[in-house]
Amino acid sequence: SAVISQKPSRDICQRGTSLTIQCQVDSQVTMMFWYRQQPGQSLTLIATANQGSEATYESGFVIDKFPISRPNLTFSTLTVSNMSPEDSSIYLCSVEGAEFYGYTFGSGTRLTVV
Amino acid sequence: RKEVEQDPGPFNVPEGATVAFNCTYSNSASQSFFWYRQDCRKEPKLLMSVYSSGNEDGRFTAQLNRASQYISLLIRDSKLSDSATYLCVVRANTGNQFYFGTGTSLTVIP
């Protein structure tokens, strides 16, 4: 399975600021996925990042709040913009394996907004 | 109705016990099914895929019941190291959307 390097692993940010999370994959992948896991909750898909096109956002998530870049087949960034305490969460990038192999996740970014 | 539902637990079991988790899914056309394990403050990691015929990996057995739309995970001879949250994951029949259950917390007690 792919190996994903995600950074930063954690950050504490002031409200109103923005944070960019990076994910680097050790192989070329068509799609990368960004998830959020709020405290005590399961994972919620934010968007799918496609190389060479705009990201596809899920209901409740918008590009202005969570802009995504996908400059090549091994890298993606997610920015959490104009942060509020409600954005405090774990953010995870992931890539899909072959059929029946599910997703591989990055180690996650634990974000606290104060 | 949620796409995937599972009992959040917590399940507290003694070492050596057998424990089973169930998970139900709402979309009868779902294609692929997985159990993930998530340790505290860690990312989810694939434990095992769930095949239609059921599959076993050491102490872990996964079953799929399409008629009743549920999957199960059985852990035999529980170890302390099995303590974690177990996530049921279902892949939609179209696109690449994976739906995650809220997880079942397991604590194995010495």
mmCIF file with all atom_site columns, N, CA and C in Angstrom, chain A residues 15-82:
data_model
loop_
_atom_site.group_PDB
_atom_site.id
_atom_site.type_symbol
_atom_site.label_atom_id
_atom_site.label_alt_id
_atom_site.label_comp_id
_atom_site.label_asym_id
_atom_site.label_entity_id
_atom_site.label_seq_id
_atom_site.pdbx_PDB_ins_code
_atom_site.Cartn_x
_atom_site.Cartn_y
_atom_site.Cartn_z
_atom_site.occupancy
_atom_site.B_iso_or_equiv
_atom_site.pdbx_formal_charge
_atom_site.auth_seq_id
_atom_site.auth_comp_id
_atom_site.auth_asym_id
_atom_site.auth_atom_id
_atom_site.pdbx_PDB_model_num
ATOM 1   N N  . ARG A 1 15 ? -7.946  32.013 16.013  1.00 0.00 ? 15 ARG A N  1
ATOM 2   C CA . ARG A 1 15 ? -9.120  32.149 15.148  1.00 0.00 ? 15 ARG A CA 1
ATOM 3   C C  . ARG A 1 15 ? -8.893  33.260 14.137  1.00 0.00 ? 15 ARG A C  1
ATOM 4   N N  . GLY A 1 16 ? -9.450  33.055 12.958  1.00 0.00 ? 16 GLY A N  1
ATOM 5   C CA . GLY A 1 16 ? -9.304  34.027 11.884  1.00 0.00 ? 16 GLY A CA 1
ATOM 6   C C  . GLY A 1 16 ? -8.109  33.784 10.978  1.00 0.00 ? 16 GLY A C  1
ATOM 7   N N  . THR A 1 17 ? -7.191  32.927 11.417  1.00 0.00 ? 17 THR A N  1
ATOM 8   C CA . THR A 1 17 ? -6.025  32.615 10.580  1.00 0.00 ? 17 THR A CA 1
ATOM 9   C C  . THR A 1 17 ? -6.313  31.403 9.715   1.00 0.00 ? 17 THR A C  1
ATOM 10  N N  . SER A 1 18 ? -5.352  31.029 8.887   1.00 0.00 ? 18 SER A N  1
ATOM 11  C CA . SER A 1 18 ? -5.483  29.881 7.996   1.00 0.00 ? 18 SER A CA 1
ATOM 12  C C  . SER A 1 18 ? -4.318  28.923 8.212   1.00 0.00 ? 18 SER A C  1
ATOM 13  N N  . LEU A 1 19 ? -4.567  27.668 7.965   1.00 0.00 ? 19 LEU A N  1
ATOM 14  C CA . LEU A 1 19 ? -3.538  26.633 8.077   1.00 0.00 ? 19 LEU A CA 1
ATOM 15  C C  . LEU A 1 19 ? -3.568  25.773 6.828   1.00 0.00 ? 19 LEU A C  1
ATOM 16  N N  . THR A 1 20 ? -2.393  25.509 6.271   1.00 0.00 ? 20 THR A N  1
ATOM 17  C CA . THR A 1 20 ? -2.299  24.626 5.118   1.00 0.00 ? 20 THR A CA 1
ATOM 18  C C  . THR A 1 20 ? -1.661  23.315 5.527   1.00 0.00 ? 20 THR A C  1
ATOM 19  N N  . ILE A 1 21 ? -2.348  22.234 5.200   1.00 0.00 ? 21 ILE A N  1
ATOM 20  C CA . ILE A 1 21 ? -1.894  20.882 5.511   1.00 0.00 ? 21 ILE A CA 1
ATOM 21  C C  . ILE A 1 21 ? -1.393  20.243 4.220   1.00 0.00 ? 21 ILE A C  1
ATOM 22  N N  . GLN A 1 22 ? -0.262  19.553 4.318   1.00 0.00 ? 22 GLN A N  1
ATOM 23  C CA . GLN A 1 22 ? 0.332   18.956 3.134   1.00 0.00 ? 22 GLN A CA 1
ATOM 24  C C  . GLN A 1 22 ? 0.327   17.436 3.227   1.00 0.00 ? 22 GLN A C  1
ATOM 25  N N  . CYS A 1 23 ? 0.127   16.805 2.092   1.00 0.00 ? 23 CYS A N  1
ATOM 26  C CA . CYS A 1 23 ? 0.243   15.348 2.017   1.00 0.00 ? 23 CYS A CA 1
ATOM 27  C C  . CYS A 1 23 ? 1.079   14.958 0.812   1.00 0.00 ? 23 CYS A C  1
ATOM 28  N N  . GLN A 1 24 ? 2.067   14.131 1.062   1.00 0.00 ? 24 GLN A N  1
ATOM 29  C CA . GLN A 1 24 ? 2.961   13.627 0.031   1.00 0.00 ? 24 GLN A CA 1
ATOM 30  C C  . GLN A 1 24 ? 2.828   12.112 -0.022  1.00 0.00 ? 24 GLN A C  1
ATOM 31  N N  . VAL A 1 25 ? 2.602   11.583 -1.208  1.00 0.00 ? 25 VAL A N  1
ATOM 32  C CA . VAL A 1 25 ? 2.435   10.140 -1.382  1.00 0.00 ? 25 VAL A CA 1
ATOM 33  C C  . VAL A 1 25 ? 3.663   9.595  -2.098  1.00 0.00 ? 25 VAL A C  1
ATOM 34  N N  . ASP A 1 26 ? 4.039   8.376  -1.760  1.00 0.00 ? 26 ASP A N  1
ATOM 35  C CA . ASP A 1 26 ? 5.260   7.812  -2.338  1.00 0.00 ? 26 ASP A CA 1
ATOM 36  C C  . ASP A 1 26 ? 5.032   7.187  -3.708  1.00 0.00 ? 26 ASP A C  1
ATOM 37  N N  . SER A 1 27 ? 3.837   7.299  -4.241  1.00 0.00 ? 27 SER A N  1
ATOM 38  C CA . SER A 1 27 ? 3.545   6.786  -5.572  1.00 0.00 ? 27 SER A CA 1
ATOM 39  C C  . SER A 1 27 ? 2.504   7.693  -6.218  1.00 0.00 ? 27 SER A C  1
ATOM 40  N N  . GLN A 1 28 ? 2.378   7.585  -7.517  1.00 0.00 ? 28 GLN A N  1
ATOM 41  C CA . GLN A 1 28 ? 1.404   8.412  -8.214  1.00 0.00 ? 28 GLN A CA 1
ATOM 42  C C  . GLN A 1 28 ? 0.004   7.850  -8.023  1.00 0.00 ? 28 GLN A C  1
ATOM 43  N N  . VAL A 1 29 ? -0.909  8.712  -7.663  1.00 0.00 ? 29 VAL A N  1
ATOM 44  C CA . VAL A 1 29 ? -2.298  8.303  -7.447  1.00 0.00 ? 29 VAL A CA 1
ATOM 45  C C  . VAL A 1 29 ? -3.217  9.277  -8.166  1.00 0.00 ? 29 VAL A C  1
ATOM 46  N N  . THR A 1 30 ? -4.292  8.753  -8.692  1.00 0.00 ? 30 THR A N  1
ATOM 47  C CA . THR A 1 30 ? -5.217  9.600  -9.432  1.00 0.00 ? 30 THR A CA 1
ATOM 48  C C  . THR A 1 30 ? -5.978  10.536 -8.496  1.00 0.00 ? 30 THR A C  1
ATOM 49  N N  . MET A 1 31 ? -6.514  9.977  -7.444  1.00 0.00 ? 31 MET A N  1
ATOM 50  C CA . MET A 1 31 ? -7.331  10.776 -6.534  1.00 0.00 ? 31 MET A CA 1
ATOM 51  C C  . MET A 1 31 ? -6.776  10.734 -5.117  1.00 0.00 ? 31 MET A C  1
ATOM 52  N N  . MET A 1 32 ? -6.846  11.863 -4.476  1.00 0.00 ? 32 MET A N  1
ATOM 53  C CA . MET A 1 32 ? -6.553  11.945 -3.053  1.00 0.00 ? 32 MET A CA 1
ATOM 54  C C  . MET A 1 32 ? -7.787  12.482 -2.359  1.00 0.00 ? 32 MET A C  1
ATOM 55  N N  . PHE A 1 33 ? -7.975  12.081 -1.136  1.00 0.00 ? 33 PHE A N  1
ATOM 56  C CA . PHE A 1 33 ? -9.179  12.422 -0.399  1.00 0.00 ? 33 PHE A CA 1
ATOM 57  C C  . PHE A 1 33 ? -8.809  13.125 0.902   1.00 0.00 ? 33 PHE A C  1
ATOM 58  N N  . TRP A 1 34 ? -9.615  14.095 1.252   1.00 0.00 ? 34 TRP A N  1
ATOM 59  C CA . TRP A 1 34 ? -9.420  14.805 2.500   1.00 0.00 ? 34 TRP A CA 1
ATOM 60  C C  . TRP A 1 34 ? -10.613 14.546 3.409   1.00 0.00 ? 34 TRP A C  1
ATOM 61  N N  . TYR A 1 35 ? -10.323 14.110 4.645   1.00 0.00 ? 35 TYR A N  1
ATOM 62  C CA . TYR A 1 35 ? -11.356 13.797 5.630   1.00 0.00 ? 35 TYR A CA 1
ATOM 63  C C  . TYR A 1 35 ? -11.169 14.668 6.855   1.00 0.00 ? 35 TYR A C  1
ATOM 64  N N  . ARG A 1 36 ? -12.255 14.805 7.582   1.00 0.00 ? 36 ARG A N  1
ATOM 65  C CA . ARG A 1 36 ? -12.218 15.453 8.885   1.00 0.00 ? 36 ARG A CA 1
ATOM 66  C C  . ARG A 1 36 ? -12.801 14.485 9.906   1.00 0.00 ? 36 ARG A C  1
ATOM 67  N N  . GLN A 1 37 ? -12.186 14.449 11.070  1.00 0.00 ? 37 GLN A N  1
ATOM 68  C CA . GLN A 1 37 ? -12.695 13.625 12.161  1.00 0.00 ? 37 GLN A CA 1
ATOM 69  C C  . GLN A 1 37 ? -12.791 14.513 13.384  1.00 0.00 ? 37 GLN A C  1
ATOM 70  N N  . GLN A 1 38 ? -14.001 14.924 13.682  1.00 0.00 ? 38 GLN A N  1
ATOM 71  C CA . GLN A 1 38 ? -14.218 15.772 14.850  1.00 0.00 ? 38 GLN A CA 1
ATOM 72  C C  . GLN A 1 38 ? -14.209 14.923 16.115  1.00 0.00 ? 38 GLN A C  1
ATOM 73  N N  . PRO A 1 39 ? -13.949 15.542 17.250  1.00 0.00 ? 39 PRO A N  1
ATOM 74  C CA . PRO A 1 39 ? -13.822 14.776 18.498  1.00 0.00 ? 39 PRO A CA 1
ATOM 75  C C  . PRO A 1 39 ? -14.996 13.841 18.729  1.00 0.00 ? 39 PRO A C  1
ATOM 76  N N  . GLY A 1 40 ? -14.689 12.574 18.948  1.00 0.00 ? 40 GLY A N  1
ATOM 77  C CA . GLY A 1 40 ? -15.724 11.596 19.241  1.00 0.00 ? 40 GLY A CA 1
ATOM 78  C C  . GLY A 1 40 ? -16.574 11.196 18.053  1.00 0.00 ? 40 GLY A C  1
ATOM 79  N N  . GLN A 1 41 ? -16.209 11.648 16.878  1.00 0.00 ? 41 GLN A N  1
ATOM 80  C CA . GLN A 1 41 ? -17.003 11.361 15.680  1.00 0.00 ? 41 GLN A CA 1
ATOM 81  C C  . GLN A 1 41 ? -16.221 10.477 14.712  1.00 0.00 ? 41 GLN A C  1
ATOM 82  N N  . SER A 1 42 ? -16.929 10.006 13.711  1.00 0.00 ? 42 SER A N  1
ATOM 83  C CA . SER A 1 42 ? -16.237 9.246  12.678  1.00 0.00 ? 42 SER A CA 1
ATOM 84  C C  . SER A 1 42 ? -15.731 10.189 11.596  1.00 0.00 ? 42 SER A C  1
ATOM 85  N N  . LEU A 1 43 ? -15.243 9.618  10.527  1.00 0.00 ? 43 LEU A N  1
ATOM 86  C CA . LEU A 1 43 ? -14.650 10.422 9.479   1.00 0.00 ? 43 LEU A CA 1
ATOM 87  C C  . LEU A 1 43 ? -15.700 10.944 8.514   1.00 0.00 ? 43 LEU A C  1
ATOM 88  N N  . THR A 1 44 ? -15.537 12.179 8.113   1.00 0.00 ? 44 THR A N  1
ATOM 89  C CA . THR A 1 44 ? -16.419 12.808 7.137   1.00 0.00 ? 44 THR A CA 1
ATOM 90  C C  . THR A 1 44 ? -15.583 13.286 5.957   1.00 0.00 ? 44 THR A C  1
ATOM 91  N N  . LEU A 1 45 ? -15.991 12.905 4.768   1.00 0.00 ? 45 LEU A N  1
ATOM 92  C CA . LEU A 1 45 ? -15.257 13.315 3.574   1.00 0.00 ? 45 LEU A CA 1
ATOM 93  C C  . LEU A 1 45 ? -15.485 14.791 3.299   1.00 0.00 ? 45 LEU A C  1
ATOM 94  N N  . ILE A 1 46 ? -14.394 15.540 3.157   1.00 0.00 ? 46 ILE A N  1
ATOM 95  C CA . ILE A 1 46 ? -14.482 16.953 2.820   1.00 0.00 ? 46 ILE A CA 1
ATOM 96  C C  . ILE A 1 46 ? -14.537 17.113 1.307   1.00 0.00 ? 46 ILE A C  1
ATOM 97  N N  . ALA A 1 47 ? -13.545 16.519 0.636   1.00 0.00 ? 47 ALA A N  1
ATOM 98  C CA . ALA A 1 47 ? -13.455 16.699 -0.810  1.00 0.00 ? 47 ALA A CA 1
ATOM 99  C C  . ALA A 1 47 ? -12.524 15.658 -1.406  1.00 0.00 ? 47 ALA A C  1
ATOM 100 N N  . THR A 1 48 ? -12.658 15.488 -2.700  1.00 0.00 ? 48 THR A N  1
ATOM 101 C CA . THR A 1 48 ? -11.780 14.631 -3.483  1.00 0.00 ? 48 THR A CA 1
ATOM 102 C C  . THR A 1 48 ? -10.905 15.520 -4.354  1.00 0.00 ? 48 THR A C  1
ATOM 103 N N  . ALA A 1 49 ? -9.601  15.324 -4.258  1.00 0.00 ? 49 ALA A N  1
ATOM 104 C CA . ALA A 1 49 ? -8.657  16.161 -5.002  1.00 0.00 ? 49 ALA A CA 1
ATOM 105 C C  . ALA A 1 49 ? -8.176  15.415 -6.237  1.00 0.00 ? 49 ALA A C  1
ATOM 106 N N  . ASN A 1 50 ? -8.478  15.965 -7.374  1.00 0.00 ? 50 ASN A N  1
ATOM 107 C CA . ASN A 1 50 ? -8.095  15.382 -8.650  1.00 0.00 ? 50 ASN A CA 1
ATOM 108 C C  . ASN A 1 50 ? -6.975  16.204 -9.271  1.00 0.00 ? 50 ASN A C  1
ATOM 109 N N  . GLN A 1 51 ? -6.011  15.551 -9.817  1.00 0.00 ? 51 GLN A N  1
ATOM 110 C CA . GLN A 1 51 ? -4.922  16.282 -10.457 1.00 0.00 ? 51 GLN A CA 1
ATOM 111 C C  . GLN A 1 51 ? -5.404  16.859 -11.773 1.00 0.00 ? 51 GLN A C  1
ATOM 112 N N  . GLY A 1 52 ? -5.190  18.148 -11.940 1.00 0.00 ? 52 GLY A N  1
ATOM 113 C CA . GLY A 1 52 ? -5.532  18.790 -13.202 1.00 0.00 ? 52 GLY A CA 1
ATOM 114 C C  . GLY A 1 52 ? -6.943  19.317 -13.287 1.00 0.00 ? 52 GLY A C  1
ATOM 115 N N  . SER A 1 53 ? -7.694  19.215 -12.209 1.00 0.00 ? 53 SER A N  1
ATOM 116 C CA . SER A 1 53 ? -9.057  19.759 -12.208 1.00 0.00 ? 53 SER A CA 1
ATOM 117 C C  . SER A 1 53 ? -9.419  20.226 -10.819 1.00 0.00 ? 53 SER A C  1
ATOM 118 N N  . GLU A 1 54 ? -10.532 20.919 -10.734 1.00 0.00 ? 54 GLU A N  1
ATOM 119 C CA . GLU A 1 54 ? -10.988 21.410 -9.435  1.00 0.00 ? 54 GLU A CA 1
ATOM 120 C C  . GLU A 1 54 ? -11.363 20.236 -8.525  1.00 0.00 ? 54 GLU A C  1
ATOM 121 N N  . ALA A 1 55 ? -11.150 20.450 -7.247  1.00 0.00 ? 55 ALA A N  1
ATOM 122 C CA . ALA A 1 55 ? -11.558 19.430 -6.284  1.00 0.00 ? 55 ALA A CA 1
ATOM 123 C C  . ALA A 1 55 ? -13.084 19.323 -6.247  1.00 0.00 ? 55 ALA A C  1
ATOM 124 N N  . THR A 1 56 ? -13.554 18.163 -5.881  1.00 0.00 ? 56 THR A N  1
ATOM 125 C CA . THR A 1 56 ? -14.987 17.923 -5.749  1.00 0.00 ? 56 THR A CA 1
ATOM 126 C C  . THR A 1 56 ? -15.346 17.927 -4.275  1.00 0.00 ? 56 THR A C  1
ATOM 127 N N  . TYR A 1 57 ? -16.206 18.851 -3.880  1.00 0.00 ? 57 TYR A N  1
ATOM 128 C CA . TYR A 1 57 ? -16.538 19.028 -2.469  1.00 0.00 ? 57 TYR A CA 1
ATOM 129 C C  . TYR A 1 57 ? -17.847 18.321 -2.115  1.00 0.00 ? 57 TYR A C  1
ATOM 130 N N  . GLU A 1 58 ? -17.878 17.794 -0.901  1.00 0.00 ? 58 GLU A N  1
ATOM 131 C CA . GLU A 1 58 ? -19.077 17.152 -0.400  1.00 0.00 ? 58 GLU A CA 1
ATOM 132 C C  . GLU A 1 58 ? -20.015 18.212 0.175   1.00 0.00 ? 58 GLU A C  1
ATOM 133 N N  . SER A 1 59 ? -21.242 17.812 0.352   1.00 0.00 ? 59 SER A N  1
ATOM 134 C CA . SER A 1 59 ? -22.241 18.720 0.895   1.00 0.00 ? 59 SER A CA 1
ATOM 135 C C  . SER A 1 59 ? -21.794 19.250 2.249   1.00 0.00 ? 59 SER A C  1
ATOM 136 N N  . GLY A 1 60 ? -21.896 20.544 2.412   1.00 0.00 ? 60 GLY A N  1
ATOM 137 C CA . GLY A 1 60 ? -21.510 21.173 3.664   1.00 0.00 ? 60 GLY A CA 1
ATOM 138 C C  . GLY A 1 60 ? -20.098 21.720 3.679   1.00 0.00 ? 60 GLY A C  1
ATOM 139 N N  . PHE A 1 61 ? -19.360 21.463 2.613   1.00 0.00 ? 61 PHE A N  1
ATOM 140 C CA . PHE A 1 61 ? -17.975 21.950 2.516   1.00 0.00 ? 61 PHE A CA 1
ATOM 141 C C  . PHE A 1 61 ? -17.830 22.764 1.237   1.00 0.00 ? 61 PHE A C  1
ATOM 142 N N  . VAL A 1 62 ? -17.166 23.927 1.349   1.00 0.00 ? 62 VAL A N  1
ATOM 143 C CA . VAL A 1 62 ? -17.038 24.816 0.196   1.00 0.00 ? 62 VAL A CA 1
ATOM 144 C C  . VAL A 1 62 ? -15.584 25.182 -0.036  1.00 0.00 ? 62 VAL A C  1
ATOM 145 N N  . ILE A 1 63 ? -15.302 25.526 -1.267  1.00 0.00 ? 63 ILE A N  1
ATOM 146 C CA . ILE A 1 63 ? -13.927 25.807 -1.670  1.00 0.00 ? 63 ILE A CA 1
ATOM 147 C C  . ILE A 1 63 ? -13.351 27.018 -0.956  1.00 0.00 ? 63 ILE A C  1
ATOM 148 N N  . ASP A 1 64 ? -14.174 27.998 -0.670  1.00 0.00 ? 64 ASP A N  1
ATOM 149 C CA . ASP A 1 64 ? -13.656 29.205 -0.015  1.00 0.00 ? 64 ASP A CA 1
ATOM 150 C C  . ASP A 1 64 ? -13.134 28.901 1.384   1.00 0.00 ? 64 ASP A C  1
ATOM 151 N N  . LYS A 1 65 ? -13.746 27.940 2.026   1.00 0.00 ? 65 LYS A N  1
ATOM 152 C CA . LYS A 1 65 ? -13.356 27.578 3.392   1.00 0.00 ? 65 LYS A CA 1
ATOM 153 C C  . LYS A 1 65 ? -12.219 26.546 3.379   1.00 0.00 ? 65 LYS A C  1
ATOM 154 N N  . PHE A 1 66 ? -12.268 25.626 2.423   1.00 0.00 ? 66 PHE A N  1
ATOM 155 C CA . PHE A 1 66 ? -11.291 24.540 2.369   1.00 0.00 ? 66 PHE A CA 1
ATOM 156 C C  . PHE A 1 66 ? -10.660 24.448 0.974   1.00 0.00 ? 66 PHE A C  1
ATOM 157 N N  . PRO A 1 67 ? -9.905  25.472 0.562   1.00 0.00 ? 67 PRO A N  1
ATOM 158 C CA . PRO A 1 67 ? -9.269  25.367 -0.760  1.00 0.00 ? 67 PRO A CA 1
ATOM 159 C C  . PRO A 1 67 ? -8.262  24.227 -0.805  1.00 0.00 ? 67 PRO A C  1
ATOM 160 N N  . ILE A 1 68 ? -8.234  23.562 -1.922  1.00 0.00 ? 68 ILE A N  1
ATOM 161 C CA . ILE A 1 68 ? -7.378  22.392 -2.110  1.00 0.00 ? 68 ILE A CA 1
ATOM 162 C C  . ILE A 1 68 ? -6.515  22.597 -3.343  1.00 0.00 ? 68 ILE A C  1
ATOM 163 N N  . SER A 1 69 ? -5.271  22.184 -3.228  1.00 0.00 ? 69 SER A N  1
ATOM 164 C CA . SER A 1 69 ? -4.404  22.170 -4.416  1.00 0.00 ? 69 SER A CA 1
ATOM 165 C C  . SER A 1 69 ? -3.980  20.747 -4.717  1.00 0.00 ? 69 SER A C  1
ATOM 166 N N  . ARG A 1 70 ? -3.761  20.465 -5.985  1.00 0.00 ? 70 ARG A N  1
ATOM 167 C CA . ARG A 1 70 ? -3.300  19.137 -6.404  1.00 0.00 ? 70 ARG A CA 1
ATOM 168 C C  . ARG A 1 70 ? -2.393  19.345 -7.616  1.00 0.00 ? 70 ARG A C  1
ATOM 169 N N  . PRO A 1 71 ? -1.182  19.817 -7.359  1.00 0.00 ? 71 PRO A N  1
ATOM 170 C CA . PRO A 1 71 ? -0.311  20.195 -8.470  1.00 0.00 ? 71 PRO A CA 1
ATOM 171 C C  . PRO A 1 71 ? 0.242   19.026 -9.259  1.00 0.00 ? 71 PRO A C  1
ATOM 172 N N  . ASN A 1 72 ? 0.312   17.854 -8.650  1.00 0.00 ? 72 ASN A N  1
ATOM 173 C CA . ASN A 1 72 ? 0.818   16.675 -9.360  1.00 0.00 ? 72 ASN A CA 1
ATOM 174 C C  . ASN A 1 72 ? 0.199   15.419 -8.749  1.00 0.00 ? 72 ASN A C  1
ATOM 175 N N  . LEU A 1 73 ? 0.628   14.278 -9.227  1.00 0.00 ? 73 LEU A N  1
ATOM 176 C CA . LEU A 1 73 ? -0.016  13.023 -8.826  1.00 0.00 ? 73 LEU A CA 1
ATOM 177 C C  . LEU A 1 73 ? 0.475   12.475 -7.490  1.00 0.00 ? 73 LEU A C  1
ATOM 178 N N  . THR A 1 74 ? 1.391   13.182 -6.847  1.00 0.00 ? 74 THR A N  1
ATOM 179 C CA . THR A 1 74 ? 1.898   12.676 -5.565  1.00 0.00 ? 74 THR A CA 1
ATOM 180 C C  . THR A 1 74 ? 1.698   13.649 -4.409  1.00 0.00 ? 74 THR A C  1
ATOM 181 N N  . PHE A 1 75 ? 1.048   14.759 -4.640  1.00 0.00 ? 75 PHE A N  1
ATOM 182 C CA . PHE A 1 75 ? 1.017   15.814 -3.616  1.00 0.00 ? 75 PHE A CA 1
ATOM 183 C C  . PHE A 1 75 ? -0.319  16.534 -3.618  1.00 0.00 ? 75 PHE A C  1
ATOM 184 N N  . SER A 1 76 ? -0.753  16.923 -2.422  1.00 0.00 ? 76 SER A N  1
ATOM 185 C CA . SER A 1 76 ? -1.961  17.731 -2.303  1.00 0.00 ? 76 SER A CA 1
ATOM 186 C C  . SER A 1 76 ? -1.890  18.560 -1.025  1.00 0.00 ? 76 SER A C  1
ATOM 187 N N  . THR A 1 77 ? -2.549  19.687 -1.041  1.00 0.00 ? 77 THR A N  1
ATOM 188 C CA . THR A 1 77 ? -2.685  20.487 0.177   1.00 0.00 ? 77 THR A CA 1
ATOM 189 C C  . THR A 1 77 ? -4.140  20.814 0.423   1.00 0.00 ? 77 THR A C  1
ATOM 190 N N  . LEU A 1 78 ? -4.473  20.932 1.693   1.00 0.00 ? 78 LEU A N  1
ATOM 191 C CA . LEU A 1 78 ? -5.791  21.396 2.135   1.00 0.00 ? 78 LEU A CA 1
ATOM 192 C C  . LEU A 1 78 ? -5.552  22.593 3.038   1.00 0.00 ? 78 LEU A C  1
ATOM 193 N N  . THR A 1 79 ? -6.222  23.693 2.768   1.00 0.00 ? 79 THR A N  1
ATOM 194 C CA . THR A 1 79 ? -6.136  24.867 3.625   1.00 0.00 ? 79 THR A CA 1
ATOM 195 C C  . THR A 1 79 ? -7.434  25.022 4.392   1.00 0.00 ? 79 THR A C  1
ATOM 196 N N  . VAL A 1 80 ? -7.326  25.222 5.677   1.00 0.00 ? 80 VAL A N  1
ATOM 197 C CA . VAL A 1 80 ? -8.488  25.551 6.494   1.00 0.00 ? 80 VAL A CA 1
ATOM 198 C C  . VAL A 1 80 ? -8.439  27.060 6.701   1.00 0.00 ? 80 VAL A C  1
ATOM 199 N N  . SER A 1 81 ? -9.384  27.763 6.121   1.00 0.00 ? 81 SER A N  1
ATOM 200 C CA . SER A 1 81 ? -9.327  29.224 6.060   1.00 0.00 ? 81 SER A CA 1
ATOM 201 C C  . SER A 1 81 ? -10.179 29.878 7.138   1.00 0.00 ? 81 SER A C  1
ATOM 202 N N  . ASN A 1 82 ? -9.745  31.056 7.547   1.00 0.00 ? 82 ASN A N  1
ATOM 203 C CA . ASN A 1 82 ? -10.532 31.856 8.497   1.00 0.00 ? 82 ASN A CA 1
ATOM 204 C C  . ASN A 1 82 ? -11.071 30.977 9.618   1.00 0.00 ? 82 ASN A C  1
#
